[in-house]
C-alpha positions as a LaTeX table, in Angstrom:
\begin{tabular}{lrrr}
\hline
Residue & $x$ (\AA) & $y$ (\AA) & $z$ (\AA) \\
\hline
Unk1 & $-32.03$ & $-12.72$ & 6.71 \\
Unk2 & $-31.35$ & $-9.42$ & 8.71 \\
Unk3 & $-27.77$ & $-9.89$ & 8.36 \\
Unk4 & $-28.09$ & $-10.39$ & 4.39 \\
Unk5 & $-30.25$ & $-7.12$ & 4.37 \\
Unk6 & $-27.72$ & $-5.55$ & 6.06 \\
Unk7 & $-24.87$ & $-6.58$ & 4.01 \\
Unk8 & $-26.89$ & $-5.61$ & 0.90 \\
Unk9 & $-27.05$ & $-2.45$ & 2.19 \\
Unk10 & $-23.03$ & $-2.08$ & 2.87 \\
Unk11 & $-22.72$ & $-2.81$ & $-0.74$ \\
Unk12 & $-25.00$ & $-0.45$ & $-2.22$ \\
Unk13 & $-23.20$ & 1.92 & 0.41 \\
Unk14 & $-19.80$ & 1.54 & 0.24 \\
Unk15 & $-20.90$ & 1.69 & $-4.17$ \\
Unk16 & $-21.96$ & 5.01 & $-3.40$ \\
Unk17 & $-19.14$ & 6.27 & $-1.28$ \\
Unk18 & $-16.73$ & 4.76 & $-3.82$ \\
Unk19 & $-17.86$ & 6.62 & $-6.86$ \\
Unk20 & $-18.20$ & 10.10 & $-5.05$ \\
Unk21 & $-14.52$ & 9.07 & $-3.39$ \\
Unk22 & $-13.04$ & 8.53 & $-7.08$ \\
Unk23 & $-14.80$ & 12.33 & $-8.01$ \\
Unk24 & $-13.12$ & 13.90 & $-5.00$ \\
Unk25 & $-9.52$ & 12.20 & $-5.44$ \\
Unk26 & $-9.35$ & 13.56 & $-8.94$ \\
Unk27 & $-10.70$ & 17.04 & $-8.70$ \\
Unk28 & $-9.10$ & 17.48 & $-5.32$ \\
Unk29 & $-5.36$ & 16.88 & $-5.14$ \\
Unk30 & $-5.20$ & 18.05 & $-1.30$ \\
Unk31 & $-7.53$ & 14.68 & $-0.26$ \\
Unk32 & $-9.67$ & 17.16 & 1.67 \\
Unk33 & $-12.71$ & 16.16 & 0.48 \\
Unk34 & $-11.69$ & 12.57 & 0.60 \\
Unk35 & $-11.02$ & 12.53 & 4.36 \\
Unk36 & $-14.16$ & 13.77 & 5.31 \\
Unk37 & $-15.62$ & 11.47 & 3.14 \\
Unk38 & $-13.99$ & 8.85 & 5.14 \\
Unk39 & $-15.15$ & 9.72 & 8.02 \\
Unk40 & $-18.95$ & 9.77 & 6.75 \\
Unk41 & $-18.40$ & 6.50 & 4.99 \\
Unk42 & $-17.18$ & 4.91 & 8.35 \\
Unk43 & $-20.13$ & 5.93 & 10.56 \\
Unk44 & $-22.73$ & 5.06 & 8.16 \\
Unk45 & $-20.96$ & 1.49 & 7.94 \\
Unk46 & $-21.18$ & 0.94 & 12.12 \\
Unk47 & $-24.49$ & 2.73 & 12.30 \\
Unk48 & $-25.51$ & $-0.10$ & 9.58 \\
Unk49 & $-23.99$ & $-2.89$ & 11.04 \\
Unk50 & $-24.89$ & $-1.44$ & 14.61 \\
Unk51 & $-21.66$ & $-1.47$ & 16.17 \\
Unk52 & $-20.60$ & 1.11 & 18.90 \\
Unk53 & $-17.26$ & 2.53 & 18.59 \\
Unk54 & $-15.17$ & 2.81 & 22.23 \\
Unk55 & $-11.83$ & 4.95 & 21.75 \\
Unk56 & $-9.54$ & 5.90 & 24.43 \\
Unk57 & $-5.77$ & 7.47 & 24.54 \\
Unk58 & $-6.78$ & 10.26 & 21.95 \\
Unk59 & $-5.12$ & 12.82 & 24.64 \\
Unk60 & $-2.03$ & 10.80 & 23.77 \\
Unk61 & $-0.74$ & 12.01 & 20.21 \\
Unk62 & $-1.26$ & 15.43 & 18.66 \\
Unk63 & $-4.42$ & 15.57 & 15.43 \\
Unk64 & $-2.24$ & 17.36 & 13.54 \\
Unk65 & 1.35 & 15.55 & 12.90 \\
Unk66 & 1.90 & 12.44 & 11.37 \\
Unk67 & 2.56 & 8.98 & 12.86 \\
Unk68 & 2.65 & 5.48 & 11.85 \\
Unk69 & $-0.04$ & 3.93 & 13.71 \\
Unk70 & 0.81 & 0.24 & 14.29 \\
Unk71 & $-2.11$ & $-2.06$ & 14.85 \\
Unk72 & $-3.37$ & $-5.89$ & 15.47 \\
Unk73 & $-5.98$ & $-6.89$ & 13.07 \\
Unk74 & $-8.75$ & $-9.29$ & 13.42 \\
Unk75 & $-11.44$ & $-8.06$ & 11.55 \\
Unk76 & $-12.79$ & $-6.42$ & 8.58 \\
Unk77 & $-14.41$ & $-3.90$ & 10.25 \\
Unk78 & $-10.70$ & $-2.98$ & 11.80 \\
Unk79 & $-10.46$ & $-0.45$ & 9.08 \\
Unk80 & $-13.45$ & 1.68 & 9.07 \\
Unk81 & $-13.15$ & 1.52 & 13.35 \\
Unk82 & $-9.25$ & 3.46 & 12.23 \\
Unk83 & $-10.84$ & 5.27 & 10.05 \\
Unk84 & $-13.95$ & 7.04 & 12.52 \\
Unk85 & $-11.46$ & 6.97 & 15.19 \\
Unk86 & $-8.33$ & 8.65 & 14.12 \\
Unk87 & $-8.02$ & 12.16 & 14.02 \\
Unk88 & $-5.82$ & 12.65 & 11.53 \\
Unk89 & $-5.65$ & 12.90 & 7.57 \\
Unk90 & $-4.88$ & 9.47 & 7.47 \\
Unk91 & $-4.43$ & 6.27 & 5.05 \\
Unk92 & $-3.67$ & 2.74 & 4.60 \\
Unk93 & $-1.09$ & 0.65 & 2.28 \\
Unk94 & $-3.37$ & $-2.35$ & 0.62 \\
Unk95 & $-1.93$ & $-4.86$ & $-1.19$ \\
Unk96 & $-2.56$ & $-4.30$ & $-4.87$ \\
Unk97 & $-4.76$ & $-7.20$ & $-5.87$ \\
Unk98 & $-7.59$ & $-4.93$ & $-4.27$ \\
Unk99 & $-7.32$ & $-2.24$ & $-7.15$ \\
Unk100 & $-8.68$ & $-4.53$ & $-9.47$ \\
Unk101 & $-12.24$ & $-4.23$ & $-7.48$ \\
Unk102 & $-14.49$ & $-2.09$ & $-10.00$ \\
Unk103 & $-15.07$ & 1.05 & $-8.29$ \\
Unk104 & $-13.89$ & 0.26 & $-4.80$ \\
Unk105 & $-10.47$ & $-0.14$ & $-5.93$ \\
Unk106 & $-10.41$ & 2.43 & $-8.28$ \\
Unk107 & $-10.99$ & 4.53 & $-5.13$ \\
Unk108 & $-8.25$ & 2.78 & $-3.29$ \\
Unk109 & $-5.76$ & 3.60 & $-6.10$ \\
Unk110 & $-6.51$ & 7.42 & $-7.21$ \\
Unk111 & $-6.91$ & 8.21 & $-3.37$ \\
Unk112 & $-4.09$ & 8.85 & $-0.83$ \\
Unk113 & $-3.73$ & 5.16 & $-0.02$ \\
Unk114 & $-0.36$ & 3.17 & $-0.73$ \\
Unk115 & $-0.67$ & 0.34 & $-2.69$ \\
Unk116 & 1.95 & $-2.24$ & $-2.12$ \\
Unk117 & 3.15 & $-5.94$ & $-3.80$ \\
Unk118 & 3.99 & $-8.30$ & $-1.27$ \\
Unk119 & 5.57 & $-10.40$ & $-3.63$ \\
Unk120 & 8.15 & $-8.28$ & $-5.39$ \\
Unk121 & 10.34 & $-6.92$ & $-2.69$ \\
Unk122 & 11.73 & $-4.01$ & $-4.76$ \\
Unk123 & 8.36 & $-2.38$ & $-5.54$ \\
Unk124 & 7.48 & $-3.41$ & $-2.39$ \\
Unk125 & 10.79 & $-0.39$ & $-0.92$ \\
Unk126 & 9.49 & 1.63 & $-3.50$ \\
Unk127 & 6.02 & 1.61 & $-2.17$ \\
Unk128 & 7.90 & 2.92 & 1.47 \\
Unk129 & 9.03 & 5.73 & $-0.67$ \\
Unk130 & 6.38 & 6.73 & $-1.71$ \\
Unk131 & 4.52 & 6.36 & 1.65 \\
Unk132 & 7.34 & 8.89 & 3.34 \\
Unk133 & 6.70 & 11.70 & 0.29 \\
Unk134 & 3.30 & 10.90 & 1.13 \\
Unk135 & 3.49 & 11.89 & 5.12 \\
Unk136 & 6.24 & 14.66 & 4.02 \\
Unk137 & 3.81 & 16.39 & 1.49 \\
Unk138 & 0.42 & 15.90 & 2.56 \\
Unk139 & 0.63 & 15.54 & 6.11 \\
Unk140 & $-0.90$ & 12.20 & 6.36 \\
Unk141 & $-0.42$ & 9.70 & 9.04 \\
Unk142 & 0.08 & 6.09 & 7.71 \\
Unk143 & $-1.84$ & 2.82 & 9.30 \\
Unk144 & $-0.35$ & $-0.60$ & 9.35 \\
Unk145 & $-1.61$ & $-3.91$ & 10.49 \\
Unk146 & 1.58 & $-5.85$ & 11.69 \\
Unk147 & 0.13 & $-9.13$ & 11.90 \\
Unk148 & 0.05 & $-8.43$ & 7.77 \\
Unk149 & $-3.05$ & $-10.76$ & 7.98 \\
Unk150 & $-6.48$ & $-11.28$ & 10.07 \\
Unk151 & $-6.15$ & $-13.05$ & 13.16 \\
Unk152 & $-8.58$ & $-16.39$ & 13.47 \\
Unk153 & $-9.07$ & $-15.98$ & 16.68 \\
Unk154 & $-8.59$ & $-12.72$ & 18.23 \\
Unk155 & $-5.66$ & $-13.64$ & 19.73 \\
Unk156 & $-2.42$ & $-11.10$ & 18.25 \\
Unk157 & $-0.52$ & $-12.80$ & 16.17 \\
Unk158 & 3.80 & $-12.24$ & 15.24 \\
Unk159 & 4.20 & $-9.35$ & 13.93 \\
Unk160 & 5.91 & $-8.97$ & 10.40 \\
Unk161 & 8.86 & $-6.73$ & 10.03 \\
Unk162 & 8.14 & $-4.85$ & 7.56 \\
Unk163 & 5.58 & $-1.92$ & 9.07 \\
Unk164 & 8.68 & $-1.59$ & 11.07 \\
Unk165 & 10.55 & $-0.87$ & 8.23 \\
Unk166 & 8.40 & 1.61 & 7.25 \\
Unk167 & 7.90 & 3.38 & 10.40 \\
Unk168 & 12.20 & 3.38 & 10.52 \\
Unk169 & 12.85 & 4.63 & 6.41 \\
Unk170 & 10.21 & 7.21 & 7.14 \\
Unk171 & 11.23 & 8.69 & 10.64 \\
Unk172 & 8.10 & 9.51 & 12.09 \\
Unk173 & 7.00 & 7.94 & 15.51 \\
Unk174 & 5.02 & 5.24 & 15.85 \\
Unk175 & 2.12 & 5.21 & 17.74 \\
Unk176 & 0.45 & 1.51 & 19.12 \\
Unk177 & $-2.94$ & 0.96 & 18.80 \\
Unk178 & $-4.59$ & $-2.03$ & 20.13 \\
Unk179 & $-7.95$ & $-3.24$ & 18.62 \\
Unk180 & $-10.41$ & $-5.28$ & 20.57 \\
Unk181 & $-13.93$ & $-6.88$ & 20.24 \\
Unk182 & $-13.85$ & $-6.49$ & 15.69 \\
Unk183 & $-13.46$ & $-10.50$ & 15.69 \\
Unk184 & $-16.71$ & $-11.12$ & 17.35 \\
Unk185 & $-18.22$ & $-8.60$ & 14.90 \\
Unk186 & $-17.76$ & $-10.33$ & 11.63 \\
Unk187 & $-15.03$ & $-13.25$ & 12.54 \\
Unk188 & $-12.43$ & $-14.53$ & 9.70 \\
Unk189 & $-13.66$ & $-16.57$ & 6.99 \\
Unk190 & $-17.42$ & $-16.11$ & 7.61 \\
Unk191 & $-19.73$ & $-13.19$ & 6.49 \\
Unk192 & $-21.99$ & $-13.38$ & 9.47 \\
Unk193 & $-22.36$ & $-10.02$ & 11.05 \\
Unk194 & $-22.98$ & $-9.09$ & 14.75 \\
Unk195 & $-23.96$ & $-6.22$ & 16.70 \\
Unk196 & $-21.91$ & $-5.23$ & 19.30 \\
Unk197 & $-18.94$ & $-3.13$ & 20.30 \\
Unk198 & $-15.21$ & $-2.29$ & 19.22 \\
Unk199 & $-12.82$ & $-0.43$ & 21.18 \\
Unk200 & $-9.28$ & 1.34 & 20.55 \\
Unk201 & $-6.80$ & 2.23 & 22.73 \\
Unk202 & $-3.99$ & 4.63 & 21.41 \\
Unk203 & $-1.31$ & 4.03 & 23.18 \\
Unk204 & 1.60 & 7.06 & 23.40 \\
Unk205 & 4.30 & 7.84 & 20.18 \\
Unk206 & 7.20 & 5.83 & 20.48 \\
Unk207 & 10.07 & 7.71 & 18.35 \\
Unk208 & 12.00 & 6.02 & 15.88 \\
Unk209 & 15.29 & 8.30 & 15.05 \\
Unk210 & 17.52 & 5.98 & 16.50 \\
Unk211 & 16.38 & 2.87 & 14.85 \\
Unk212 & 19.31 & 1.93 & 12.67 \\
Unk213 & 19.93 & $-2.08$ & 12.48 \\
Unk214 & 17.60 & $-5.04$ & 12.10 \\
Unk215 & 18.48 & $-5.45$ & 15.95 \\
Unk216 & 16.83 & $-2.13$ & 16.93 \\
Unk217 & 14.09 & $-2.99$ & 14.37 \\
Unk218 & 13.26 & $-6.17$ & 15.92 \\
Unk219 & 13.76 & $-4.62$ & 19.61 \\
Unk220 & 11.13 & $-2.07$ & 18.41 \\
Unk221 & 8.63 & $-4.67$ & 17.11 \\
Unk222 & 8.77 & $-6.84$ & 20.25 \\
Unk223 & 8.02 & $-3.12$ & 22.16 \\
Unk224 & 5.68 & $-2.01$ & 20.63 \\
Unk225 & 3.25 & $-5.56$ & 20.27 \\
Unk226 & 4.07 & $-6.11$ & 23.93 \\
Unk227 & 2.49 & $-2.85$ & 24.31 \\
Unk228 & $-0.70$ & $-3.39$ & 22.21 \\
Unk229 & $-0.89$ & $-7.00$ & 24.27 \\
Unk230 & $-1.25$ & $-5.08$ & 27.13 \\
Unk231 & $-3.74$ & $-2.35$ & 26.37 \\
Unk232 & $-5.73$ & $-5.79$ & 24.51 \\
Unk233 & $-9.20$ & $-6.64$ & 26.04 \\
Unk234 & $-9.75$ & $-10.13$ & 26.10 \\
\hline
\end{tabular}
C-alpha cells in the first residue's frame, strides 16, 4: 500500500511538473526555465520515492561545455538520477511513441529533448542533426543510454551503435557514466518501488575528432563500455 501511495503521488507530481514544463518551453525559447525545472522535478521524485543520490567524478568534465554522456541503463529512475546529477543544460533523445502521453509527452516534445524513430533509419540521421544544432545553439549536453533498452538484471548489456554515431556526426567528447544500484530501486517489468540508493560515476571526456570509420566507431564503443564496466558497482 505505501508503495501505491507513493506512486500516486509521482503521478500527480510529475502532472504538475509537466504542465508548468509545457508553459516554460513555449514562453521561453532559451530552456532556462525548463532546466531548473528539471532539476526540481528530479529531487522531488527521489525525495518521494526515498532514494539517496551518490555522484562522483564531477571534477572530471567542465559544467559549462557540452558532451555526450554515454550511459548503462537499468532502471526508470536512471533518468531523473542524470537529470539531479548532471551539471549541465542537458537533454535526452526518446523514442517518439512517448509524445503521444497527454501532457508528459507534450513536455517531452516542445522541450529541448530529441525525439527519435527507431524504425525509420532516415528520420532516425535526421534526428542526429538536429541533436548537433541542438548542442551547437543552445549549449546543451546530450544523454544516451547505449544498451538502447533496460537491463533485466543489472548486469550491462551490448551496446548499440548508434549513440556512437551520434557522439561521432556531432564532434563533441563523450563522457562515460556508469549507473549503479537503479535496478534494485524499481527493477524491469514490475512497478514495485524500493528505498535505497543510486550512484554515478562520471568517468573523464573521451574525444571523438578522429573517429572516422565503423572500425574506430566500434573501437570507441568497446572503450568506452569497458570503461563504465569498470567504474560499475556490483
Amino acid at each position: 500500500m505505501f508503495t501505491v501511495f507513493k506512486l500516486f503521488l509521482i503521478v500527480i507530481y510529475t502532472g504538475l511538473c509537466s504542465i508548468f514544463a509545457i508553459i516554460f518551453a513555449l514562453v521561453d525559447r532559451s530552456y532556462n526555465l525548463y532546466f531548473k525545472l528539471s532539476k526540481i522535478f528530479s529531487t522531488g521524485i527521489l525525495w518521494i520515492s526515498r532514494i539517496n543520490l551518490e555522484v562522483t567524478g564531477l571534477e572530471n568534465f567542465s559544467p559549462d561545455r557540452s558532451y555526450v554522456f554515454v550511459s548503462n541503463h537499468a532502471s526508470q529512475y536512471d533518468i531523473v538520477a542524470h537529470q539531479k546529477a548532471i551539471p549541465n543544460r542537458m537533454a535526452m533523445i526518446f523514442k517518439k511513441e512517448l509524445a503521444r502521453i497527454p501532457i508528459f509527452g507534450w513536455q517531452l516534445y516542445l522541450g529541448p529533448y530529441v525525439m527519435i524513430d527507431r524504425k525509420n533509419y532516415e528520420k532516425a540521421m535526421r534526428s542526429i542533426d538536429e541533436a548537433k544544432e541542438l548542442m551547437e545553439k543552445k549549449n546543451i549536453s546530450i544523454v544516451v543510454f547505449a544498451e538502447g533498452t533496460r537491463s533485466l538484471t543489472g548486469e550491462i548489456q551490448p551496446f548499440k551503435r548508434g549513440a556512437f554515431r551520434l557522439a561521432t556526426k556531432v564532434g563533441y567528447p563523450i563522457i562515460p557514466v556508469s549507473i549503479s544500484g537503479s535496478n534494485k530501486i524499481m527493477p524491469k517489468g514490475t512497478y514495485k518501488l524500493n528505498p535505497g540508493t543510486i550512484y554515478l560515476h562520471f568517468d573523464k571526456p573521451i574525444p571523438t575528432e578522429d573517429v572516422k570509420t565503423r572500425k574506430d566507431e566500434i573501437e570507441l564503443m568497446n572503450r568506452v563500455r569497458d570503461i563504465i564496466i569498470k567504474n560499475h558497482k556490483e
